[in-house]
Amino acid sequence: FDKDLIATVDLGKDTWVESIGINFLQDQRAWIFLPKKVIFSVSTDGKTFKSIAHFDSETVEPSDLTEIKSYDYHLKGQTIRYVKITAKNLGALPEWHLGYGDDGKCWIFADEITIQ
């Protein structure tokens, strides 16, 4: 918890890619929040990455719903080998959250990275 997510995927060889995606869970009652920013970057050498898309989350409003949010980006087709996904953690719980004031920090839960 209280950490950014940085996931780098090596496709093993230069690969034609048309889309990149990832899903995040939000369950505020369990201190799990959507990231405040998601960045997709690509590389051919694994050292120099180019940011190709970023998503900024809307203002965090209280919610009792458990939901999954997908972040997807459609390239016009590009040959790449590495995909890096960075998700910035919200950090401290919002003031309206029951855990606020107890040094509470947010969690990020992610799954299903898709590269097609």
mmCIF file of C-alpha atoms in Angstrom:
data_model
loop_
_atom_site.group_PDB
_atom_site.id
_atom_site.type_symbol
_atom_site.label_atom_id
_atom_site.label_comp_id
_atom_site.label_asym_id
_atom_site.label_seq_id
_atom_site.Cartn_x
_atom_site.Cartn_y
_atom_site.Cartn_z
ATOM 1 C CA PHE A 1 0.000 0.000 0.000
ATOM 2 C CA ASP A 2 0.987 3.675 -0.357
ATOM 3 C CA LYS A 3 3.175 2.767 -3.349
ATOM 4 C CA ASP A 4 2.923 3.533 -7.040
ATOM 5 C CA LEU A 5 2.497 0.597 -9.384
ATOM 6 C CA ILE A 6 5.207 0.253 -12.035
ATOM 7 C CA ALA A 7 4.841 -2.785 -14.295
ATOM 8 C CA THR A 8 7.191 -3.393 -17.220
ATOM 9 C CA VAL A 9 6.300 -6.160 -19.661
ATOM 10 C CA ASP A 10 8.951 -7.610 -22.005
ATOM 11 C CA LEU A 11 7.231 -9.097 -25.048
ATOM 12 C CA GLY A 12 10.390 -11.087 -25.816
ATOM 13 C CA LYS A 13 10.868 -9.629 -29.281
ATOM 14 C CA ASP A 14 9.735 -6.665 -31.350
ATOM 15 C CA THR A 15 5.975 -7.076 -31.688
ATOM 16 C CA TRP A 16 3.245 -5.240 -33.592
ATOM 17 C CA VAL A 17 0.924 -3.788 -30.918
ATOM 18 C CA GLU A 18 -2.445 -2.145 -31.483
ATOM 19 C CA SER A 19 -3.775 -1.720 -27.937
ATOM 20 C CA ILE A 20 -2.714 -1.651 -24.294
ATOM 21 C CA GLY A 21 -5.005 -1.926 -21.291
ATOM 22 C CA ILE A 22 -5.188 -2.524 -17.558
ATOM 23 C CA ASN A 23 -7.987 -2.862 -14.989
ATOM 24 C CA PHE A 24 -8.111 -1.405 -11.482
ATOM 25 C CA LEU A 25 -10.406 -2.254 -8.583
ATOM 26 C CA GLN A 26 -12.012 0.365 -6.372
ATOM 27 C CA ASP A 27 -13.464 -0.606 -2.990
ATOM 28 C CA GLN A 28 -13.129 2.460 -0.787
ATOM 29 C CA ARG A 29 -14.443 0.675 2.306
ATOM 30 C CA ALA A 30 -11.358 -1.585 2.063
ATOM 31 C CA TRP A 31 -9.075 1.441 1.418
ATOM 32 C CA ILE A 32 -8.666 0.462 -2.258
ATOM 33 C CA PHE A 33 -8.823 3.490 -4.565
ATOM 34 C CA LEU A 34 -8.317 4.110 -8.248
ATOM 35 C CA PRO A 35 -4.927 5.615 -9.088
ATOM 36 C CA LYS A 36 -4.757 9.386 -9.495
ATOM 37 C CA LYS A 37 -2.850 8.959 -12.773
ATOM 38 C CA VAL A 38 -2.103 6.090 -15.166
ATOM 39 C CA ILE A 39 0.692 6.358 -17.752
ATOM 40 C CA PHE A 40 1.376 3.972 -20.653
ATOM 41 C CA SER A 41 4.921 4.045 -22.073
ATOM 42 C CA VAL A 42 6.624 1.941 -24.752
ATOM 43 C CA SER A 43 10.199 1.097 -25.720
ATOM 44 C CA THR A 44 12.177 -0.987 -28.166
ATOM 45 C CA ASP A 45 15.295 -1.299 -25.971
ATOM 46 C CA GLY A 46 13.910 -1.399 -22.404
ATOM 47 C CA LYS A 47 15.928 1.684 -21.425
ATOM 48 C CA THR A 48 14.361 4.649 -23.183
ATOM 49 C CA PHE A 49 10.582 4.771 -22.807
ATOM 50 C CA LYS A 50 8.194 7.092 -24.622
ATOM 51 C CA SER A 51 4.941 8.055 -22.910
ATOM 52 C CA ILE A 52 2.076 7.405 -25.319
ATOM 53 C CA ALA A 53 -0.977 7.933 -23.099
ATOM 54 C CA HIS A 54 -1.913 9.186 -19.664
ATOM 55 C CA PHE A 55 -5.183 9.225 -17.787
ATOM 56 C CA ASP A 56 -5.910 11.536 -14.867
ATOM 57 C CA SER A 57 -8.591 10.412 -12.423
ATOM 58 C CA GLU A 58 -11.489 12.609 -11.624
ATOM 59 C CA THR A 59 -11.943 14.075 -8.171
ATOM 60 C CA VAL A 60 -12.343 11.302 -5.613
ATOM 61 C CA GLU A 61 -15.902 11.195 -4.327
ATOM 62 C CA PRO A 62 -17.177 8.867 -1.587
ATOM 63 C CA SER A 63 -18.628 5.626 -2.936
ATOM 64 C CA ASP A 64 -19.945 2.438 -1.354
ATOM 65 C CA LEU A 65 -19.746 0.633 -4.699
ATOM 66 C CA THR A 66 -17.112 -1.924 -5.548
ATOM 67 C CA GLU A 67 -16.159 -1.384 -9.168
ATOM 68 C CA ILE A 68 -13.570 -2.199 -11.805
ATOM 69 C CA LYS A 69 -12.324 0.565 -14.086
ATOM 70 C CA SER A 70 -10.522 -0.187 -17.336
ATOM 71 C CA TYR A 71 -7.898 2.059 -18.871
ATOM 72 C CA ASP A 72 -7.305 1.320 -22.550
ATOM 73 C CA TYR A 73 -5.267 2.979 -25.276
ATOM 74 C CA HIS A 74 -5.453 2.114 -28.962
ATOM 75 C CA LEU A 75 -2.255 2.695 -30.882
ATOM 76 C CA LYS A 76 -2.410 3.088 -34.630
ATOM 77 C CA GLY A 77 -0.213 0.014 -34.706
ATOM 78 C CA GLN A 78 3.378 0.184 -33.608
ATOM 79 C CA THR A 79 6.302 -2.217 -33.296
ATOM 80 C CA ILE A 80 7.533 -2.344 -29.701
ATOM 81 C CA ARG A 81 9.134 -4.800 -27.305
ATOM 82 C CA TYR A 82 8.519 -3.279 -23.869
ATOM 83 C CA VAL A 83 5.394 -1.811 -22.318
ATOM 84 C CA LYS A 84 5.536 0.076 -19.031
ATOM 85 C CA ILE A 85 2.424 0.956 -17.061
ATOM 86 C CA THR A 86 2.762 3.409 -14.184
ATOM 87 C CA ALA A 87 -0.140 4.050 -11.798
ATOM 88 C CA LYS A 88 0.249 6.846 -9.255
ATOM 89 C CA ASN A 89 -1.193 6.041 -5.832
ATOM 90 C CA LEU A 90 -3.592 8.531 -4.278
ATOM 91 C CA GLY A 91 -1.486 8.464 -1.092
ATOM 92 C CA ALA A 92 -3.234 9.462 2.123
ATOM 93 C CA LEU A 93 -6.892 8.610 2.510
ATOM 94 C CA PRO A 94 -9.268 11.512 1.764
ATOM 95 C CA GLU A 95 -10.511 13.527 4.758
ATOM 96 C CA TRP A 96 -14.028 12.089 4.444
ATOM 97 C CA HIS A 97 -12.802 8.454 4.715
ATOM 98 C CA LEU A 98 -13.286 6.623 8.039
ATOM 99 C CA GLY A 99 -9.570 5.725 8.120
ATOM 100 C CA TYR A 100 -8.425 9.333 7.721
ATOM 101 C CA GLY A 101 -6.472 10.557 10.711
ATOM 102 C CA ASP A 102 -5.138 7.103 11.555
ATOM 103 C CA ASP A 103 -2.230 7.652 9.143
ATOM 104 C CA GLY A 104 -4.285 5.669 6.622
ATOM 105 C CA LYS A 105 -2.891 5.170 3.124
ATOM 106 C CA CYS A 106 -4.581 3.998 -0.059
ATOM 107 C CA TRP A 107 -4.065 0.697 -1.832
ATOM 108 C CA ILE A 108 -3.938 0.110 -5.601
ATOM 109 C CA PHE A 109 -5.293 -3.217 -6.892
ATOM 110 C CA ALA A 110 -4.625 -3.949 -10.573
ATOM 111 C CA ASP A 111 -5.056 -6.929 -12.860
ATOM 112 C CA GLU A 112 -5.444 -8.056 -16.432
ATOM 113 C CA ILE A 113 -2.799 -6.129 -18.298
ATOM 114 C CA THR A 114 -3.699 -6.614 -21.955
ATOM 115 C CA ILE A 115 -1.378 -6.055 -24.900
ATOM 116 C CA GLN A 116 -2.781 -6.891 -28.311
#
